[in-house]
Structure formats: C-alpha cells, structure tokens
Coordinates of C-alpha atoms and ligand atoms in Angstrom, one line a residue:
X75 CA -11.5 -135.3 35.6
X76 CA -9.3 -135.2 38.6
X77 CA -7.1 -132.9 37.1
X78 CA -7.3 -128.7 37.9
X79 CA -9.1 -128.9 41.9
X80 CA -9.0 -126.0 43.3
X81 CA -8.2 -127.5 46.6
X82 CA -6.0 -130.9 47.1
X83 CA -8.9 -134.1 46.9
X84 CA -8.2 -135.1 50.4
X85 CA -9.5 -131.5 51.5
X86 CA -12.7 -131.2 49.1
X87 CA -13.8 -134.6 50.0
X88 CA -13.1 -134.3 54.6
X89 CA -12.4 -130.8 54.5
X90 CA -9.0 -128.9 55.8
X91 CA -9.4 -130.6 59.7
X92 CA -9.2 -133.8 58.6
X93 CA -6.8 -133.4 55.3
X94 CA -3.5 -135.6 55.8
X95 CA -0.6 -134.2 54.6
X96 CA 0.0 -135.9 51.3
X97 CA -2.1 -136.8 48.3
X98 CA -3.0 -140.5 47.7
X99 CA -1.1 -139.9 44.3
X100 CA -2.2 -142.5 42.9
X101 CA -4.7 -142.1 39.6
X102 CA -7.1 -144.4 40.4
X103 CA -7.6 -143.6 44.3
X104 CA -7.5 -139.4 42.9
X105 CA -10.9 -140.1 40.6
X106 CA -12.1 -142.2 43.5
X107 CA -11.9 -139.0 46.0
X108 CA -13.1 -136.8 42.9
X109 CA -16.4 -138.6 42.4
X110 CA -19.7 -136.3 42.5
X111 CA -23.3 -137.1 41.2
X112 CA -24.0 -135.4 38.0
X113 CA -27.8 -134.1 37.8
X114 CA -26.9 -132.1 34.6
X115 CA -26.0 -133.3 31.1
X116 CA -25.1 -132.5 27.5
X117 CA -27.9 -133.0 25.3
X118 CA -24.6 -135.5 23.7
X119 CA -25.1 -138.8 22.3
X120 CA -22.6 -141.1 23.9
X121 CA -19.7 -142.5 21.7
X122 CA -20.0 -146.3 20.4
X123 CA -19.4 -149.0 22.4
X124 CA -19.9 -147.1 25.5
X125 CA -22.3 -149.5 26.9
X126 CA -20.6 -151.8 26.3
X127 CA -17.5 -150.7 28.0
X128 CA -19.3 -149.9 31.2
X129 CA -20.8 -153.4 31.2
X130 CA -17.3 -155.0 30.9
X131 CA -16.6 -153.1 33.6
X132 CA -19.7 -154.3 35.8
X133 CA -19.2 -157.8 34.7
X134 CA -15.4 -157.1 36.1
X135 CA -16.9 -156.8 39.6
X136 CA -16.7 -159.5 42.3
X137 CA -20.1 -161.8 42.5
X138 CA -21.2 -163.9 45.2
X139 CA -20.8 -167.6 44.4
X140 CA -20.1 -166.3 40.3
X141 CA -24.1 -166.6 41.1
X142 CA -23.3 -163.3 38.6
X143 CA -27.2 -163.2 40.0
X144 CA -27.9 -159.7 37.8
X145 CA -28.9 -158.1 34.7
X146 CA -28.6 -154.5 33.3
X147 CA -31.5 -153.4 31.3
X148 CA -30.4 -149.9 28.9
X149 CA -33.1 -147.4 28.2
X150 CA -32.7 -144.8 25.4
X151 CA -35.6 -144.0 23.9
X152 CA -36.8 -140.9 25.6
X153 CA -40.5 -141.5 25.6
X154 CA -40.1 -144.4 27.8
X155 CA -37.5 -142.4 30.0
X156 CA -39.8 -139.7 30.5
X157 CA -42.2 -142.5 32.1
X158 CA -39.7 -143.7 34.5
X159 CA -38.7 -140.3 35.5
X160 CA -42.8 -139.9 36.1
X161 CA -42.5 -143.3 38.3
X162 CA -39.4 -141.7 39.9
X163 CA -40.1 -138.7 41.9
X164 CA -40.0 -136.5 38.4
X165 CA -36.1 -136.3 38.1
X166 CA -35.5 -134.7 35.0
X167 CA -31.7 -136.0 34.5
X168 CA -33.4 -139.3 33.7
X169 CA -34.7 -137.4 30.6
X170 CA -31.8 -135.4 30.3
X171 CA -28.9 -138.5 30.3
X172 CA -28.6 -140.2 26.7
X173 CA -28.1 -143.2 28.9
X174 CA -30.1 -145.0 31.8
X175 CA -28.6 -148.0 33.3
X176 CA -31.5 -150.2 34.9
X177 CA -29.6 -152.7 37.3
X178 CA -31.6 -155.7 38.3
X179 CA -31.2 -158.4 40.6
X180 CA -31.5 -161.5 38.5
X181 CA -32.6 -165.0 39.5
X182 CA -34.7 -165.5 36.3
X183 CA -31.5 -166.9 34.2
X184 CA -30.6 -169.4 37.0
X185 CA -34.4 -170.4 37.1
X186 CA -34.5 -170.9 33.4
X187 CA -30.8 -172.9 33.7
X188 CA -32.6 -175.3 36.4
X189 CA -35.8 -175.9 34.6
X190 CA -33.4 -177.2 31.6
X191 CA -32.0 -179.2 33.7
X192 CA -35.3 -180.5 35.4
X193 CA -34.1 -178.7 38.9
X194 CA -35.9 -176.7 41.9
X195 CA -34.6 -173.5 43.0
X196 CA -35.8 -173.8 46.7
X197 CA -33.2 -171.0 47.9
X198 CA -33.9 -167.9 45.8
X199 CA -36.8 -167.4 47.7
X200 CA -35.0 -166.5 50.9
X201 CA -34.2 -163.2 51.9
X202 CA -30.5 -163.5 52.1
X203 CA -30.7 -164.6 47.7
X204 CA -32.7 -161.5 47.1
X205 CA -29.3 -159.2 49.6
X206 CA -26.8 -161.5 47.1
X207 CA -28.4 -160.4 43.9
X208 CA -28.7 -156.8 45.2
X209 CA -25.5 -156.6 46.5
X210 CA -24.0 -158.4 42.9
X211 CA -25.9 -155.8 41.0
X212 CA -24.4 -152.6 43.4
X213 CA -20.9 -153.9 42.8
X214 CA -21.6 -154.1 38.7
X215 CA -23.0 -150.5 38.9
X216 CA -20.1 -149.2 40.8
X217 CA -17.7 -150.5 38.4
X218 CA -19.5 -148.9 36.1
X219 CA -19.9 -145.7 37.8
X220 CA -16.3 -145.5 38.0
X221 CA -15.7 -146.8 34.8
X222 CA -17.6 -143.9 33.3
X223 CA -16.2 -141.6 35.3
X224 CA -13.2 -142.7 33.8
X225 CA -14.4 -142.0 30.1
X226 CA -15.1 -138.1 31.4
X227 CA -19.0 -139.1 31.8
X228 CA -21.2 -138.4 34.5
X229 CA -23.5 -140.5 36.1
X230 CA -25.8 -140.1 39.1
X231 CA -28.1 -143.4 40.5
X232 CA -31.6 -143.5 41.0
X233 CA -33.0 -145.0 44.6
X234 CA -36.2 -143.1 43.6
X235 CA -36.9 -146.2 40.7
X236 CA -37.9 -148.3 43.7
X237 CA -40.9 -145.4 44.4
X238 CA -43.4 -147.1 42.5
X239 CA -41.9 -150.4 42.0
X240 CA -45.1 -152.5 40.4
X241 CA -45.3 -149.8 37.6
X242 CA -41.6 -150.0 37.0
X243 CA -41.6 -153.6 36.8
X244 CA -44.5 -153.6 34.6
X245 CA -42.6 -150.9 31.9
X246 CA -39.7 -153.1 31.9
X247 CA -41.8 -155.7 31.5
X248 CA -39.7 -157.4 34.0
X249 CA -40.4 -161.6 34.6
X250 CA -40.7 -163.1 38.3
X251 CA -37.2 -163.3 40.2
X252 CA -36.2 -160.3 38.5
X253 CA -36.0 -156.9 40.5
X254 CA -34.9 -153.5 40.1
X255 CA -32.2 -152.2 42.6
X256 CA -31.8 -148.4 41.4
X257 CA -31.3 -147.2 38.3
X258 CA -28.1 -144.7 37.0
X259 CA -28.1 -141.6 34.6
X260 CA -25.2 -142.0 32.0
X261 CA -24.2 -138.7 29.8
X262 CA -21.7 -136.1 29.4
X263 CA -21.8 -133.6 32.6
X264 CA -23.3 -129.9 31.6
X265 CA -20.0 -127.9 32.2
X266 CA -22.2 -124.8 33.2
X267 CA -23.6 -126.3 35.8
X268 CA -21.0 -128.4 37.6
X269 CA -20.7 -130.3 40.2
X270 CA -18.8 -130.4 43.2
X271 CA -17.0 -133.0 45.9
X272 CA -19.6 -133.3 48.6
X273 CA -17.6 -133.5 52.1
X274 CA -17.8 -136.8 54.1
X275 CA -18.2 -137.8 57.7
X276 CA -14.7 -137.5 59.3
X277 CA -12.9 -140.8 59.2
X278 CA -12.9 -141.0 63.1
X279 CA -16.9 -141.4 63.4
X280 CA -16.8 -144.0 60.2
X281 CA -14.0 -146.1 61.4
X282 CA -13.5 -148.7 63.8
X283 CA -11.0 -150.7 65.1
X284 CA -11.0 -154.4 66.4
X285 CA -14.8 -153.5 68.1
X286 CA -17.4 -151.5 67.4
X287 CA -16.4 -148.5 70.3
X288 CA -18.4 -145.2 70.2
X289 CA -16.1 -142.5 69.7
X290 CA -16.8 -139.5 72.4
X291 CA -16.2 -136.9 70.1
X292 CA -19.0 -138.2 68.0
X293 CA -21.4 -135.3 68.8
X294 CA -18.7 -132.8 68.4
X295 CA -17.5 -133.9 65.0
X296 CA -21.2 -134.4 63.7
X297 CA -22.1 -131.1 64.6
X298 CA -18.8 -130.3 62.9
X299 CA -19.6 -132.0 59.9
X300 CA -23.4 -129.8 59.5
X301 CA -21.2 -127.1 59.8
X302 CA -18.7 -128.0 57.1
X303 CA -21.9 -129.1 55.1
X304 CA -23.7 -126.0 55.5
X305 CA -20.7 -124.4 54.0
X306 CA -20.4 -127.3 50.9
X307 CA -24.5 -126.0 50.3
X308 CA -24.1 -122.3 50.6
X309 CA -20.8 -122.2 48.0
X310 CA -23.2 -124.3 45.7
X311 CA -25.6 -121.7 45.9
X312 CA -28.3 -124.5 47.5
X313 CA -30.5 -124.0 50.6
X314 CA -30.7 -127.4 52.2
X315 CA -31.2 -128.5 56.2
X316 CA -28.4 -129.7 57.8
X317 CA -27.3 -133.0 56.9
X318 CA -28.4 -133.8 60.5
X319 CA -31.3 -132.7 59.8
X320 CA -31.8 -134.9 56.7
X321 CA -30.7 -137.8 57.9
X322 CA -33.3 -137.9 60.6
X323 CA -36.5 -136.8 58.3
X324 CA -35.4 -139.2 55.8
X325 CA -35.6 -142.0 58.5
X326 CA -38.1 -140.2 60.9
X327 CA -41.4 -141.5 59.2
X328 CA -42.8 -143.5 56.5
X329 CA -43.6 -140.6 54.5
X330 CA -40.3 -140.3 53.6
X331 CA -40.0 -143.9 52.1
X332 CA -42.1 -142.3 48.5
X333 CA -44.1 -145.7 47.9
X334 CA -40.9 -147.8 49.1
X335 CA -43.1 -148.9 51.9
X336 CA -44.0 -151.3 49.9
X337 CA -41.3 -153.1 48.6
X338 CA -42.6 -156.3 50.1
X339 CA -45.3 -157.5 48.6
X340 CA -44.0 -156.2 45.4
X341 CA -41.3 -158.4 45.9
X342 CA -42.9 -161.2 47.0
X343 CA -45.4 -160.5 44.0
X344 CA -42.2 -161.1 42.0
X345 CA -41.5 -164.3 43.9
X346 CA -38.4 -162.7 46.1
X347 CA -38.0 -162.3 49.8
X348 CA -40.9 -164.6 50.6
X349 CA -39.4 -166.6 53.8
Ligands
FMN816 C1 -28.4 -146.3 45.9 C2 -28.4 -144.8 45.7 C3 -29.6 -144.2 45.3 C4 -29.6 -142.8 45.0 N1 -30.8 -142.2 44.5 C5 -30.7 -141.0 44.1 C6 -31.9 -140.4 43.4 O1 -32.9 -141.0 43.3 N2 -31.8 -139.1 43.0 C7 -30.6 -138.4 43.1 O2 -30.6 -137.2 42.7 N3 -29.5 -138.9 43.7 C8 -29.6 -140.2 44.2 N4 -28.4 -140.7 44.7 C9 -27.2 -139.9 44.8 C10 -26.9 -139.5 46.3 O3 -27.8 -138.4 46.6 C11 -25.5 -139.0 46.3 O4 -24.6 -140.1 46.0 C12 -25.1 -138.4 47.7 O5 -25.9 -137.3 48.0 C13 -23.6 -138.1 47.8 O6 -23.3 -137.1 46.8 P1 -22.1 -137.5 45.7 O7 -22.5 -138.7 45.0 O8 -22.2 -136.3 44.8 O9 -20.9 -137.6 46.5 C14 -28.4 -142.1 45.1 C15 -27.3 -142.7 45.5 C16 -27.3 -144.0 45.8 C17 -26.0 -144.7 46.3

C-alpha cells in the first residue's frame, strides 16, 4: 500500500510546511503515515484465516495487568449487519465490508474465572476497570487495523455503534460486564473510489516538552491547518466545514453525542462504571 504516493508520506500526512527532509524509510513507520479510513469496499470475500490473522495480531497488543480484559465479536451475515448499520447512524460500509470486527471490553470471562473459584470481583465496577478494558480493546483493534492494512485491506472503525448502545447490546446478545467500544469495517478497499492521507495537526501544536506550555503560534498554525484541510476536502471532491468548525459542533452540544448521552445508565445497566 505504501508504495506509488504521489507526494513523499511525511508531506501527505503534515503537508509541505511541516515535511522534514527525509523519509522515515522504514516499512513499518511508511504504512503507519499511509493509513486512511476506507468507507468503500469490494463486494470480495476475505481470504481464509484472515480473522484469524488480525486477531493474532490484537492478542499481540499490550494489556493492562495481562487483565487481556476484551473480546472481539465477528459479524458476517449481512442481515444482522444491515441492523447494526440501522443502530449506527446508517453507514452503509458496515453492509458493504465482508467483515465487522465488534471489539468489547470484557469483564465477563474474569467474572466467570472468579465464580469457579468462589471469588468477588469488587473492582470491575469502578470506572477506572471499565477505561482498562476499553483502552485493552483500542490497542487489540489497532493492531489489527494495521495488521490488515498490512494484508492490502481496508478498514475504517465505528464510534457510531455506541449510538444506540441498549439495542446493540441486545443484537449481540451481549452478558453484563461486557461492552461494546466501537466497531471496525474489514474488506478489500473499492479502487474506484479511493482514499486519501488526511493531513494532521502540525507536530508543534501536538507536542510537548517536559510541561504542558501553550505554544503562541497555536492560533496561527490552527488556522493553518483549516486551510490545509480545506484544500485535503476540495481535492477529494467533498464539501465539509472547516475542521475548526467540526471540532467545535461535535463538542458544542449534546445533540451531537447521537444517543451517546447515554452511555451511563447503559453501562451501569450492564453492571460497568457504577462508582
Ligand atoms: C474510535 C473511532 C471511531 C470512529 N467512528 C467512525 C464512524 O462511526 N464512522 C466513520 O465513517 N468513521 C469513523 N471513524 C474514523 C475517523 O473519522 C477517521 O479516523 C478520522 O476522520 C481520520 O481519518 P483517517 O483515519 O482517514 O486518517 C472513527 C475513528 C475512531 C478512532
């Protein structure tokens, strides 16, 4: 996939202002800087063993305490992804991808592993069990993601599954202590209708050193950065705000949380995040 760019990766992913002089050259780090969401597939069946590859690949990931506090639920009958993409703001890739990765956070098995051994689980029902098994399950789908990216697929995650959360958990039938993070679009990307690096926040407004120090540049390079953006949405033939623009509606009101609102009691429905 890295191969062919029209421009060098550094360039695509900050654009030319912020483009150091050399390439990372380095094979991994170049499909790291290459990575786009894919929102169009092949109507492809995926090879064999795929799944199982990418899970290897997830399992590979760091995992707080080996807790290894997730689970990945497959769904490939269409029928039932057609209902999730109902459940998840109507995206039609769900549909479209051969493949859809459900990643849970999983307390359920260690619950089960207790009860066998006559044991309480007193701390899964703090909020901090509920960021481990969330934050074990993002590091198993990235692995993935990358390890499918590796394979030539595409992949794109879902936020959108957390929407309508109840009626997700009741599709997937899921037990208490179980939740669903996001889910992920696996297939073969639809070369007609490619996809293309998305630029980045300049390194200078990410990164700091030693302390947190605001940089003051920052409103100058943001402003930059919707310009650069604009430019990213025009090429791709799409007429979208400015990221500034986005960022603040998406965080401006509630509205913009879809259902996600609320999370809470769903969770604490599922016996997560009570205290
Ligand atoms: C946790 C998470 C949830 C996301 N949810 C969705 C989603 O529901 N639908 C979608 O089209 N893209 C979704 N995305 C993809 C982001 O929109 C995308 O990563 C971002 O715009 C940057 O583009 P890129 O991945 O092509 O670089 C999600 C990404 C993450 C990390």
């Amino acid at each position: 996939m890295p191969a062919a760019h029209p421009q060098p990766l550094w360039q695509q992913r900050y654009g030319s202002a912020d483009a150091p002089s050399a390439e990372p050259g380095n094979a991994l780090i170049e499909q790291l800087l290459a990575h786009r969401s894919v929102r169009a597939y092949l109507d492809q069946p995926l090879p064999d063993g795929t799944l199982e590859t990418l899970l290897a690949a997830a399992q590979s990931a760091a995992t707080s305490s080996n807790l290894q506090a997730w689970s990945l639920l497959a769904v490939e009958d269409r029928q039932r992804k057609a209902r999730l993409a109902a459940l998840a703001n109507d995206q039609a890739h769900i549909v479209q991808a051969p493949l859809f990765l459900v990643w849970l956070a999983d307390f359920s098995r260690a619950a089960r592993l207790a009860e066998r051994h006559g044991r309480e689980l007193q701390a899964v029902e703090y909020l901090d069990s509920l960021l481990v098994g969330g934050l074990d399950a993002a590091l198993a789908a990235q692995n993935a993601v990358l390890a499918a990216e590796a394979l030539g697929l595409g992949t794109v995650y879902i936020g959108a599954l957390r929407n309508n959360l109840q009626a997700v958990i009741d599709e997937l039938q899921l037990p208490p202590l179980v939740f669903p993070v996001f889910g992920l679009c696996v297939g073969y990307p639809d070369p007609s209708r490619p996809a293309a690096i998305k630029p980045r926040l300049p390194q200078s407004v990410v990164l700091h050193r030693e302390t947190y120090r605001l940089d003051e540049q920052e409103p100058r390079r943001l402003d930059d950065y919707d310009r650069q953006v604009d430019a990213f949405y025009r090429a791709q033939g799409l007429e979208n705000p400015p990221w500034s623009r986005q960022v603040i509606d998406r965080l401006a009101s509630v509205d913009s949380l879809h259902g996600r609102e609320r999370l809470a009691q769903v969770l604490h429905r599922q016996r997560l995040a009570l205290r």
